[in-house]
PDB file of C-alpha atoms and ligand atoms in Angstrom:
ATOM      1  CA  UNK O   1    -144.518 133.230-144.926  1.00 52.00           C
ATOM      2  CA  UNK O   2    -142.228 132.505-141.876  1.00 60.00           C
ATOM      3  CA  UNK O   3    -139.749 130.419-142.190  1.00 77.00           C
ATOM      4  CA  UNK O   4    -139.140 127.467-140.347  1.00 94.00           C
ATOM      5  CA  UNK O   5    -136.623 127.072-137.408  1.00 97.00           C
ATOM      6  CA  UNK O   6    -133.689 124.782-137.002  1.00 98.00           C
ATOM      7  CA  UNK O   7    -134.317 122.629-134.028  1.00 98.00           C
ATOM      8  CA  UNK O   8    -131.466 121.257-131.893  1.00 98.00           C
ATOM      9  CA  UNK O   9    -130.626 117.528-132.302  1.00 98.00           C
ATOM     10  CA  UNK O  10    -127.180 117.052-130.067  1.00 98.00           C
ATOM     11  CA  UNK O  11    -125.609 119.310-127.484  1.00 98.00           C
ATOM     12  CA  UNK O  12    -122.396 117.945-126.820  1.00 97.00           C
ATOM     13  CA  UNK O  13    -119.455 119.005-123.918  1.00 97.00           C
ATOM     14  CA  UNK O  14    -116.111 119.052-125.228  1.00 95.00           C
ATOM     15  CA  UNK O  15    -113.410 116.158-123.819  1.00 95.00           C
ATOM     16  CA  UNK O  16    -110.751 118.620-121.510  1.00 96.00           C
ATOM     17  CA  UNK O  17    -108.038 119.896-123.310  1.00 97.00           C
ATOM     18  CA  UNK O  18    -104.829 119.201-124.406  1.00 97.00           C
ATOM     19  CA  UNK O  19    -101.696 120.463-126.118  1.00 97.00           C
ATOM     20  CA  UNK O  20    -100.858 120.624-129.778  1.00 96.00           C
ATOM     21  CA  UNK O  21     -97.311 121.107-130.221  1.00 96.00           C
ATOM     22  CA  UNK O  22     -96.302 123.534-126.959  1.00 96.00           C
ATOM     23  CA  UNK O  23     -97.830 126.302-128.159  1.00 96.00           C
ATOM     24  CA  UNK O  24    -101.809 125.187-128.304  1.00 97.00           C
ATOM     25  CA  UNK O  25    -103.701 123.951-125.238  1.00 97.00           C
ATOM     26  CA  UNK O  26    -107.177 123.043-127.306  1.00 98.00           C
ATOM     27  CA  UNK O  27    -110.364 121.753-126.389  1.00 98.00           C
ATOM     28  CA  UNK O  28    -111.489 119.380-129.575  1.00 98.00           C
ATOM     29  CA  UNK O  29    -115.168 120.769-129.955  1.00 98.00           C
ATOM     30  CA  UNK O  30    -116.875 118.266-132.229  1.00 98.00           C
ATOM     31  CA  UNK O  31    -116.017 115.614-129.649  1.00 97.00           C
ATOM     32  CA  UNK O  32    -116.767 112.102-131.209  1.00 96.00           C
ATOM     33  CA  UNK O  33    -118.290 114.191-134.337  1.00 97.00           C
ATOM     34  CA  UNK O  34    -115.410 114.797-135.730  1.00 98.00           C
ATOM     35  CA  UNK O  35    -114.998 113.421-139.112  1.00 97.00           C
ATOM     36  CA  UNK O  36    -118.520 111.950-139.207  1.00 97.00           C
ATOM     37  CA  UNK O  37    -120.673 111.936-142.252  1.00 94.00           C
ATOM     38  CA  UNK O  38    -123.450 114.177-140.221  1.00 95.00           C
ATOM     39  CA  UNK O  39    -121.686 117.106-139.683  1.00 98.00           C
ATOM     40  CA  UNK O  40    -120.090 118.036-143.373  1.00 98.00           C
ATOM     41  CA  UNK O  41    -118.368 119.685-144.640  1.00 98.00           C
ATOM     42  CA  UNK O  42    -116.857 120.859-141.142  1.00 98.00           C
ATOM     43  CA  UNK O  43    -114.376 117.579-139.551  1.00 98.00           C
ATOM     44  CA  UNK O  44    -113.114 119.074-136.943  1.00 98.00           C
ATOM     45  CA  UNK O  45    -112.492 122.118-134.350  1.00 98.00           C
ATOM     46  CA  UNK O  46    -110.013 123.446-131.777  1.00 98.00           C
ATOM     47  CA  UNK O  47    -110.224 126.027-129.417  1.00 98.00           C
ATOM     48  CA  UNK O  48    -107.818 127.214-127.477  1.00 98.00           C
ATOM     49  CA  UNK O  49    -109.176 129.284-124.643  1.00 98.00           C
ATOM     50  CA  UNK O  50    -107.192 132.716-123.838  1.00 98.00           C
ATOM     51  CA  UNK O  51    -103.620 131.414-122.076  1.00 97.00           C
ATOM     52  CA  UNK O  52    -100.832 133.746-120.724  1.00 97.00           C
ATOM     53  CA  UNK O  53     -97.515 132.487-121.988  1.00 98.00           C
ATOM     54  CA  UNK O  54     -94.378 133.963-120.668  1.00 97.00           C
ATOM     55  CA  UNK O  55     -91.787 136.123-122.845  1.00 98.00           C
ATOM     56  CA  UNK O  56     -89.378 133.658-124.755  1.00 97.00           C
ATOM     57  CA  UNK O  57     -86.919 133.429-127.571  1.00 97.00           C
ATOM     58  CA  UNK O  58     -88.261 130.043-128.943  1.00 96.00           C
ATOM     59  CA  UNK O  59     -92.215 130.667-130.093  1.00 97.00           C
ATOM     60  CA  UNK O  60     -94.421 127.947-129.271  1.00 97.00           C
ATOM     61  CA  UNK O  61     -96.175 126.120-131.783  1.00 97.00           C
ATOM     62  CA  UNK O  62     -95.760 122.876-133.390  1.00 97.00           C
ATOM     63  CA  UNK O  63     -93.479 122.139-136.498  1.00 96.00           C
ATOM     64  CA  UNK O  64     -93.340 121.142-139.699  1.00 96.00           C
ATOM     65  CA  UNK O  65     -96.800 118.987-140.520  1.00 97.00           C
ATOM     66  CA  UNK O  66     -98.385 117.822-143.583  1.00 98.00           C
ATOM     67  CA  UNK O  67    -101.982 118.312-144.576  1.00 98.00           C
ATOM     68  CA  UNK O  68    -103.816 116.770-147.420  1.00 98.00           C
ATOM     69  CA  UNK O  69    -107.501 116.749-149.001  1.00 98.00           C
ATOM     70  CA  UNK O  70    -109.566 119.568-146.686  1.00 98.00           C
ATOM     71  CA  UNK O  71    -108.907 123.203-145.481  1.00 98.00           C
ATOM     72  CA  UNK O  72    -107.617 124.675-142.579  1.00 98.00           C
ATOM     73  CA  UNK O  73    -109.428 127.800-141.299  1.00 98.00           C
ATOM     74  CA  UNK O  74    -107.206 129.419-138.374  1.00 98.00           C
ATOM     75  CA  UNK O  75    -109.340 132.530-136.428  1.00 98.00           C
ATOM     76  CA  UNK O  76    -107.050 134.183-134.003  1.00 98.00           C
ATOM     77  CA  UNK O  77    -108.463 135.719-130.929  1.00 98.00           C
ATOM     78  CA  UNK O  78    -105.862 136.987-128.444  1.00 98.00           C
ATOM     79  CA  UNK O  79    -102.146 137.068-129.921  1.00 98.00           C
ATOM     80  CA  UNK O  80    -100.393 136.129-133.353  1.00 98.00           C
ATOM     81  CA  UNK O  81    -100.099 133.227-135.061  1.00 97.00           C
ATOM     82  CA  UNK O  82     -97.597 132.643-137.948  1.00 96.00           C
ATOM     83  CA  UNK O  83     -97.930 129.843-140.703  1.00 95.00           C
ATOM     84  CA  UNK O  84     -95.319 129.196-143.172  1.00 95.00           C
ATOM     85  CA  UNK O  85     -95.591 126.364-145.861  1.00 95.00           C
ATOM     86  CA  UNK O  86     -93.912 124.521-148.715  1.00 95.00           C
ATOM     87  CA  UNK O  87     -95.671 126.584-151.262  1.00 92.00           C
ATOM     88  CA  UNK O  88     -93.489 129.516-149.677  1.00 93.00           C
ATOM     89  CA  UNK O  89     -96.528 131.036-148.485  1.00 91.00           C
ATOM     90  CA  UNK O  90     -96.023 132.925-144.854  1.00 93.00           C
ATOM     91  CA  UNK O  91     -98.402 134.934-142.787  1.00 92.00           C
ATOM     92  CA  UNK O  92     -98.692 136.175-139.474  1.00 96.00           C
ATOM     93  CA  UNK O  93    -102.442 136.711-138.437  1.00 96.00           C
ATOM     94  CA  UNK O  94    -103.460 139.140-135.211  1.00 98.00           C
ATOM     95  CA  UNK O  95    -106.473 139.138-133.033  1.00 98.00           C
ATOM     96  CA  UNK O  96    -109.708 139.497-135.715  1.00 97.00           C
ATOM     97  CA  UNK O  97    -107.845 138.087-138.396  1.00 98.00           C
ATOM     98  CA  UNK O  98    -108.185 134.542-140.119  1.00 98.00           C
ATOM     99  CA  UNK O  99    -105.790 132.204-142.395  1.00 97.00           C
ATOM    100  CA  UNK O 100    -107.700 130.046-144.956  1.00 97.00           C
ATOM    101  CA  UNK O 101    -105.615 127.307-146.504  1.00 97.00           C
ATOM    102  CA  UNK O 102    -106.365 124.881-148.639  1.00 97.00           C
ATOM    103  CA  UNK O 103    -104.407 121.904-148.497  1.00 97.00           C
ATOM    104  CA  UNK O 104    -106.013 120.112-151.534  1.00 95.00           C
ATOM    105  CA  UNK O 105    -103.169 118.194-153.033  1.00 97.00           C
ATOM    106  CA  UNK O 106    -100.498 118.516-150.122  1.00 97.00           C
ATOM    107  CA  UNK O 107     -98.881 120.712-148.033  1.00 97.00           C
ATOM    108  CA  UNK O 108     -96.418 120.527-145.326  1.00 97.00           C
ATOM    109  CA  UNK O 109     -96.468 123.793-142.927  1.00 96.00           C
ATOM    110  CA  UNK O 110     -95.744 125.228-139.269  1.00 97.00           C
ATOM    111  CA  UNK O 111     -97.755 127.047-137.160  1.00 97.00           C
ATOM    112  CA  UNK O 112     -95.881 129.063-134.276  1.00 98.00           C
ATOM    113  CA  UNK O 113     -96.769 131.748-132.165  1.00 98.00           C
ATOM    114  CA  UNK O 114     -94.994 134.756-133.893  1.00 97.00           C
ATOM    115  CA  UNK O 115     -91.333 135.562-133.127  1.00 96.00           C
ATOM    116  CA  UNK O 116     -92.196 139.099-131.640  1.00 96.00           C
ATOM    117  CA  UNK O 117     -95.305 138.064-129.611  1.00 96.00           C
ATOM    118  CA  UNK O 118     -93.777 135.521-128.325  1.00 98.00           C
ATOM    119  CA  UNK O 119     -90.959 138.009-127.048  1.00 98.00           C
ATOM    120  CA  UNK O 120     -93.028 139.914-125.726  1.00 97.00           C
ATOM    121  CA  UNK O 121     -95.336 137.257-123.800  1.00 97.00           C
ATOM    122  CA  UNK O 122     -98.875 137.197-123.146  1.00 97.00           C
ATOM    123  CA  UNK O 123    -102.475 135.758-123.986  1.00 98.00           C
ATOM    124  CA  UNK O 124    -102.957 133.586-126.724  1.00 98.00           C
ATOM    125  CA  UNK O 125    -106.241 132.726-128.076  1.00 98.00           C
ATOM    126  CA  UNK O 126    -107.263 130.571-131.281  1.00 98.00           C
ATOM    127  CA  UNK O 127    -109.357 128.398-133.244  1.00 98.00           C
ATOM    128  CA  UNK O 128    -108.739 125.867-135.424  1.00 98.00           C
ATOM    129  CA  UNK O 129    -111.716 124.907-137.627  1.00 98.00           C
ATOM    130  CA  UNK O 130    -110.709 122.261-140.549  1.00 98.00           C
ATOM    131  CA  UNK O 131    -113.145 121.536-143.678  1.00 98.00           C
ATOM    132  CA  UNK O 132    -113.486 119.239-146.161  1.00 98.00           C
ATOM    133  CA  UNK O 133    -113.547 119.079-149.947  1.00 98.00           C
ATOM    134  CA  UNK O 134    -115.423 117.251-152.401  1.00 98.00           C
ATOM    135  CA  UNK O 135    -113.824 114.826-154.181  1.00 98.00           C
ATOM    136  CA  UNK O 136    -113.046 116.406-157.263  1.00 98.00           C
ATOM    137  CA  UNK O 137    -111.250 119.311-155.386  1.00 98.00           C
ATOM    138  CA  UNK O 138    -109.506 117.091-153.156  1.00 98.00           C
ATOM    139  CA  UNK O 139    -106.175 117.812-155.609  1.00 96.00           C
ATOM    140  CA  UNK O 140    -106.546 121.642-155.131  1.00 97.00           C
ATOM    141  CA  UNK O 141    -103.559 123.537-156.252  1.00 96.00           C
ATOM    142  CA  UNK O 142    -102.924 124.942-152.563  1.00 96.00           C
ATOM    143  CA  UNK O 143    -103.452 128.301-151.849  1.00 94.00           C
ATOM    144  CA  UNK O 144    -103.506 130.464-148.764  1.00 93.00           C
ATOM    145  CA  UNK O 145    -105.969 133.119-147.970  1.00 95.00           C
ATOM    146  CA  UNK O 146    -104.688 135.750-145.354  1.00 94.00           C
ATOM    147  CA  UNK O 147    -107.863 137.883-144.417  1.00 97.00           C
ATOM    148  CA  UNK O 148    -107.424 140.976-142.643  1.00 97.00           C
ATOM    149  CA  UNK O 149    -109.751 142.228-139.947  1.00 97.00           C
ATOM    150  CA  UNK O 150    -110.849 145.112-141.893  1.00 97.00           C
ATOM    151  CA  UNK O 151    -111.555 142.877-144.559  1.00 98.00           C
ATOM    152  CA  UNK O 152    -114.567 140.904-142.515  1.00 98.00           C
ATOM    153  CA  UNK O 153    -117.990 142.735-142.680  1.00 98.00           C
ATOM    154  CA  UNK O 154    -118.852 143.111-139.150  1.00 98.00           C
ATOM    155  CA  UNK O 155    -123.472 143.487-138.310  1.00 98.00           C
ATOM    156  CA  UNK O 156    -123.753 144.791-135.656  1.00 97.00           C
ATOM    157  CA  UNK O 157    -126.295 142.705-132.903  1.00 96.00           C
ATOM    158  CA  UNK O 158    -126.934 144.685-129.822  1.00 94.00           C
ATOM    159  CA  UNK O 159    -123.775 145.433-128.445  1.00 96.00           C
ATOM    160  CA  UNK O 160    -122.223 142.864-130.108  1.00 97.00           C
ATOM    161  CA  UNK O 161    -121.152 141.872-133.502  1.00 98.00           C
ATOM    162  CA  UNK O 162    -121.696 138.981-135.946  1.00 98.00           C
ATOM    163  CA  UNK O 163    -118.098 138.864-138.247  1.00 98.00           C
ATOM    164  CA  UNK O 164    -118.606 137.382-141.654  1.00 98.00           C
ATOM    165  CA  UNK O 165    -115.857 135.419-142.144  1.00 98.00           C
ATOM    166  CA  UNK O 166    -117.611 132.943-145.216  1.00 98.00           C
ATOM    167  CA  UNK O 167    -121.043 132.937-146.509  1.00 98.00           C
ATOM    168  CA  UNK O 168    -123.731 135.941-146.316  1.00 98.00           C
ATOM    169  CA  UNK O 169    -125.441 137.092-143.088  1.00 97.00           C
ATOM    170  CA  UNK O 170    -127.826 140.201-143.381  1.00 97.00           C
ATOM    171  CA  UNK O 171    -126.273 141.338-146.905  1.00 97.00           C
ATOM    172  CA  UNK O 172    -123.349 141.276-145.953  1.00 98.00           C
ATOM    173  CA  UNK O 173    -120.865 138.683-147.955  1.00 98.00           C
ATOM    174  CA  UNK O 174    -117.485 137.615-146.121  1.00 98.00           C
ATOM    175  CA  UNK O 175    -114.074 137.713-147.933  1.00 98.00           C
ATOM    176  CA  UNK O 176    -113.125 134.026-148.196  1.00 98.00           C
ATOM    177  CA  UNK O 177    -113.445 132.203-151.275  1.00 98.00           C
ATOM    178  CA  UNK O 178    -114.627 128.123-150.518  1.00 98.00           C
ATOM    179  CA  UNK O 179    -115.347 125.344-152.907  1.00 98.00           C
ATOM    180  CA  UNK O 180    -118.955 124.549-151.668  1.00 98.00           C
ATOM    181  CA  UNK O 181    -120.718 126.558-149.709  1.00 98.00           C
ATOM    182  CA  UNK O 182    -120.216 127.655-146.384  1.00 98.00           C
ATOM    183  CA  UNK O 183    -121.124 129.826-143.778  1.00 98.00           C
ATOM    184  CA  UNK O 184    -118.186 130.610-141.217  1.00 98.00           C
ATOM    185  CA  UNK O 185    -119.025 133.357-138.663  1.00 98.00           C
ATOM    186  CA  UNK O 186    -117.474 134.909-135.483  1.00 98.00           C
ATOM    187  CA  UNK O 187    -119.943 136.064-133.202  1.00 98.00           C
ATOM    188  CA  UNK O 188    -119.232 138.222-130.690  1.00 98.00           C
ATOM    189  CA  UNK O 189    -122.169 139.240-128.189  1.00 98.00           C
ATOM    190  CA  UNK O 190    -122.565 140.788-125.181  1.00 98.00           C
ATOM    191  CA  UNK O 191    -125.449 139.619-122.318  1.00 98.00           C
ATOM    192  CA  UNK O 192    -128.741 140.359-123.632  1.00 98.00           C
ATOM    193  CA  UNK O 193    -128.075 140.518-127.389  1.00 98.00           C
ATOM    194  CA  UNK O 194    -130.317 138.868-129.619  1.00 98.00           C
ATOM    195  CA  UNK O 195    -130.470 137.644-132.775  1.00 98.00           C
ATOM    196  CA  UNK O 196    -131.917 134.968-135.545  1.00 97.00           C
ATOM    197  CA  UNK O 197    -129.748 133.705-137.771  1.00 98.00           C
ATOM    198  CA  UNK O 198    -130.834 132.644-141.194  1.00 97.00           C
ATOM    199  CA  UNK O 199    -128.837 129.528-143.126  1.00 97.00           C
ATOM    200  CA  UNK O 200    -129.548 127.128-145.597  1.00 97.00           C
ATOM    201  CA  UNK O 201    -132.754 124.692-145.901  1.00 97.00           C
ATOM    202  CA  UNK O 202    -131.392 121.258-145.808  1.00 97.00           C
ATOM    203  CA  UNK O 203    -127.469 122.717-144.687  1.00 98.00           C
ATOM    204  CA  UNK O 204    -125.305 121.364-141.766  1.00 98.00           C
ATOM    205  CA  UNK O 205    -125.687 123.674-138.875  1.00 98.00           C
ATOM    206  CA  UNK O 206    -123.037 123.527-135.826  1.00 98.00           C
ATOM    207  CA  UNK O 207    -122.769 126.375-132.970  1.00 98.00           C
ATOM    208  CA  UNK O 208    -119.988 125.567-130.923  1.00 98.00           C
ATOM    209  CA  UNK O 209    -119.961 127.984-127.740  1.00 98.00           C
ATOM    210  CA  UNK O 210    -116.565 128.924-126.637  1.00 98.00           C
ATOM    211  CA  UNK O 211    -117.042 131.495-124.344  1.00 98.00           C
ATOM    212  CA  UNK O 212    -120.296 132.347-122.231  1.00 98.00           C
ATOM    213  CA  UNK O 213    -123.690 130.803-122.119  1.00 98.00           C
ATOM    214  CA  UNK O 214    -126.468 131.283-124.699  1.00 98.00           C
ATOM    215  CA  UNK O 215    -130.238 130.876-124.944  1.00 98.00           C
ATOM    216  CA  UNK O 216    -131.048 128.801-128.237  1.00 98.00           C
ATOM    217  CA  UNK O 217    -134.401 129.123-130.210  1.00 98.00           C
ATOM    218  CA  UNK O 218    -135.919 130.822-127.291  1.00 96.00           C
ATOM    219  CA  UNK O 219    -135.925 127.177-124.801  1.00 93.00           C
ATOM    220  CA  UNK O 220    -132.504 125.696-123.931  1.00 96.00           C
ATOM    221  CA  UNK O 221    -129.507 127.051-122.189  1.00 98.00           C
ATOM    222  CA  UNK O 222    -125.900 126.330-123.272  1.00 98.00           C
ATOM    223  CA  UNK O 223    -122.880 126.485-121.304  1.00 98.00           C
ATOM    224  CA  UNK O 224    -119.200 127.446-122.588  1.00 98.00           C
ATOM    225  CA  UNK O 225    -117.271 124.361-124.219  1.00 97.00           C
ATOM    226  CA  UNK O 226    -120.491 122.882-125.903  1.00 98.00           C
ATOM    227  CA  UNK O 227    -121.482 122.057-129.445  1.00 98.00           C
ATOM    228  CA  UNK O 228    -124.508 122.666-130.820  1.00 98.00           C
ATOM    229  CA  UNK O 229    -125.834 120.108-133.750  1.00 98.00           C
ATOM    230  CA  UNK O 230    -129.180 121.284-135.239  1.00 98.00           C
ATOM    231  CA  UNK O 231    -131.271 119.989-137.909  1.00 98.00           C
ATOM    232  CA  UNK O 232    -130.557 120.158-141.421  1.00 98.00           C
ATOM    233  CA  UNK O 233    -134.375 120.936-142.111  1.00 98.00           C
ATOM    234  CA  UNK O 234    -135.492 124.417-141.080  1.00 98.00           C
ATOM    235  CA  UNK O 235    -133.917 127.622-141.890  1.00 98.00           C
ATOM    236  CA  UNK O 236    -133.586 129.967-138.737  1.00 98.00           C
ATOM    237  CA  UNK O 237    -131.889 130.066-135.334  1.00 98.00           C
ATOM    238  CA  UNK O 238    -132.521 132.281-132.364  1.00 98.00           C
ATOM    239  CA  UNK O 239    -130.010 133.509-130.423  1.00 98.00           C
ATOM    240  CA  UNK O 240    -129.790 135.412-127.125  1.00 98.00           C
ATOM    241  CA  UNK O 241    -126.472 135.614-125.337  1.00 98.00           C
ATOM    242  CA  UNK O 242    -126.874 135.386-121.288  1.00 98.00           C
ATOM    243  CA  UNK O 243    -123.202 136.142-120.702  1.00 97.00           C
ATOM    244  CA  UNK O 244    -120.802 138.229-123.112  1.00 98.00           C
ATOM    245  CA  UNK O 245    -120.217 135.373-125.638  1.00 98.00           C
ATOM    246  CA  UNK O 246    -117.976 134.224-128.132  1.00 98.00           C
ATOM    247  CA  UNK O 247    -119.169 131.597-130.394  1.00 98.00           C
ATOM    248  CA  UNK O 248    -118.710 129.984-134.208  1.00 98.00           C
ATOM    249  CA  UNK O 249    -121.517 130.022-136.607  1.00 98.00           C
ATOM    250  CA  UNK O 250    -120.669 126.836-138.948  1.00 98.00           C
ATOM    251  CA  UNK O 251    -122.882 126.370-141.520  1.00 98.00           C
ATOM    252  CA  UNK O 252    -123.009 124.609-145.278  1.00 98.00           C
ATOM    253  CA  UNK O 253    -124.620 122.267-147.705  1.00 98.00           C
ATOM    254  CA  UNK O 254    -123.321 118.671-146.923  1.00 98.00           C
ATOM    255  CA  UNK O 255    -121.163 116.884-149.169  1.00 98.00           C
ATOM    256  CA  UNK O 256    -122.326 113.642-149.791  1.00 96.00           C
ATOM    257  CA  UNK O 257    -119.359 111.405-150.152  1.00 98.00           C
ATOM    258  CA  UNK O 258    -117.263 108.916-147.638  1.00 97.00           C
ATOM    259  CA  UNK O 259    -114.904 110.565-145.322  1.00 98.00           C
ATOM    260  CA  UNK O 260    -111.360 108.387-144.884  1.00 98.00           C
ATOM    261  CA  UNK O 261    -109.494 110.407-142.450  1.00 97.00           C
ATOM    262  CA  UNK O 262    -106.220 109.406-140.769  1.00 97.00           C
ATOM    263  CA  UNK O 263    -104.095 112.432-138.719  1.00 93.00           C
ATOM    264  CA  UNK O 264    -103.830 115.105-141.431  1.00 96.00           C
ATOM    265  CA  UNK O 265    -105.339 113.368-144.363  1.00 98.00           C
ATOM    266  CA  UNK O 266    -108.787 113.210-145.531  1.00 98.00           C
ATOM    267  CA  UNK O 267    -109.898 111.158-148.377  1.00 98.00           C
ATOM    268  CA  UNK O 268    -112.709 109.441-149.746  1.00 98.00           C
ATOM    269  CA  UNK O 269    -110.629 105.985-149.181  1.00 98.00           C
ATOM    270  CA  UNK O 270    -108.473 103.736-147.520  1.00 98.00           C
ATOM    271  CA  UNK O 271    -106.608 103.209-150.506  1.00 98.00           C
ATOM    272  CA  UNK O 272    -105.801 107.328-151.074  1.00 98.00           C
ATOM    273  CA  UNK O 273    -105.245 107.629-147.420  1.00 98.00           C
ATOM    274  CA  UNK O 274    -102.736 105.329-148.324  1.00 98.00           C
ATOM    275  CA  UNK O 275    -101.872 106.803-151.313  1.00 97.00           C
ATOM    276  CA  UNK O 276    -101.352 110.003-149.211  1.00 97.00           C
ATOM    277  CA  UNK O 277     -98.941 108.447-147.200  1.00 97.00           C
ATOM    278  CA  UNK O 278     -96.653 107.264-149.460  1.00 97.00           C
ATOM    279  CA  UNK O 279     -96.329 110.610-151.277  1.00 96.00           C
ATOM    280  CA  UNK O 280     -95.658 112.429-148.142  1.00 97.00           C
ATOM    281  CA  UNK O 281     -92.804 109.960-147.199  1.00 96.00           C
ATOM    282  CA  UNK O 282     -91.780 110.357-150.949  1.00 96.00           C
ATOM    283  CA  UNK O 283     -91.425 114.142-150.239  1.00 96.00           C
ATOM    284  CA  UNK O 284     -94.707 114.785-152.961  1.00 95.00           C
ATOM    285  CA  UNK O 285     -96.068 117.019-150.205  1.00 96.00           C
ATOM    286  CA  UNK O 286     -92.984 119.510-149.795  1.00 94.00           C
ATOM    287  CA  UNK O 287     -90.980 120.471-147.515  1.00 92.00           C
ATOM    288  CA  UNK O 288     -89.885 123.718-145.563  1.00 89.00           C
TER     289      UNK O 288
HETATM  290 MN1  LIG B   1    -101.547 122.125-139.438  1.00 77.91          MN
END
């Protein structure tokens, strides 16, 4: 029995980018998706495009921040990132690698380019992917999940490779442990490699293209700095990268629930974004 395809339902070209902090020039990817019902779990997505930045004492980045109700999912690219939180948690993450942290019931963190990259100079590449919980995991303990490169499964398309960050592609599981399900990959092609992807029947599905253009489901072109919304019926999507490509696979079952979001909080309600805000004042949250 074949299965049936995903087809596309928005294609959507990011607004130009702008800085987070001064160490972050991102394009915001979901556009005016972010935070809307259609697209859950996933709220929103930076990418910051490879930037040279010259050597300097004082890493770029943007300081201390709080973060309440969703995860952050940080995939670095070209350079090092460090996070460091009011848990105590600290990591510094390198090209391939990927910091999962659940904010749940509060946090308050940093994220800087590392000290010693940042001495050193040079390219900096990242994305920033941030996704929800369900209410009753919305006061997670927080926790941090620092995945090593070596720790991703990596199937191998063409010349290219899919990276299983979360979720299963071709038997292979990735490392990161989520509260509902969801598929985060890193797909890395090169010009002519081909592939179908298989995700859930009835689950979000969201292929934003950062770098290159792709053929989709065998009919319509996509250039860099688009999103790709397709329909939650349907199982499979094709594939075929026209340019080496980098792009996000984002896919899981929707969680059916009101979405109150206000800068770094995301509730189910005005009244616990409110909530929110009055425990981070009251210093609930942490502090570094
Ligand atoms: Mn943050």
């Amino acid at each position: 029995m074949s299965s049936q395809k995903k087809t596309i339902t928005r294609v959507i070209e990011s607004p130009q980018p702008h800085w987070v902090g001064d160490g972050f020039f991102v394009r915001p990817l979901f556009a005016d998706l972010a935070f809307q019902r259609e697209i859950s779990p996933f709220l929103m997505l930076d990418y910051a495009a490879p930037a040279r930045f010259p050597p300097s004492d004082t890493p770029p980045g943007v300081g201390p921040h709080p973060h309440k109700g969703f995860e952050t999912v940080t995939i670095v690219y070209d350079g090092e990132v460090e996070h460091r939180d009011s848990t105590g948690a600290i990591g510094c993450i390198g090209p391939g690698e990927v910091q999962w942290m659940t904010a749940g019931s509060g946090i308050v963190h940093e994220e800087f380019h590392s000290r010693a990259a940042a001495r050193r100079g040079g390219v900096v590449s990242m994305s920033q992917l941030w996704v929800n919980l369900p209410s009753r995991d919305k006061s997670a303990t927080p926790r941090y999940q620092d995945i090593p490169g070596k720790s991703i499964p990596e199937v191998s398309v063409g010349g290219g490779v899919v990276r299983v960050i979360a979720g299963e592609f071709a038997g292979q599981r990735g490392p990161a442990s989520t509260f509902t399900p969801v598929q985060v990959w890193d797909m890395r092609l090169k010009a002519g490699d081909k592939t179908t992807l298989t995700l859930g029947e009835g689950d979000t599905a969201l292929l934003p293209v950062l770098q290159g253009r792709v053929r989709l489901n065998g009919e319509r072109e996509i250039a860099a700095s688009r999103l790709v919304m397709f329909s939650h019926a349907g199982e499979e999507i094709e594939v075929e990268a026209l340019d080496d490509a980098i792009l996000l696979l984002l896919g899981g079952e929707p969680i059916d629930e009101p979405v109150a979001a206000y800068g770094p909080f995301v509730m189910n309600t005005q009244d616990e974004i409110r909530q929110a805000i009055a425990d981070y004042r009251a210093g609930k949250m942490g502090s570094l």
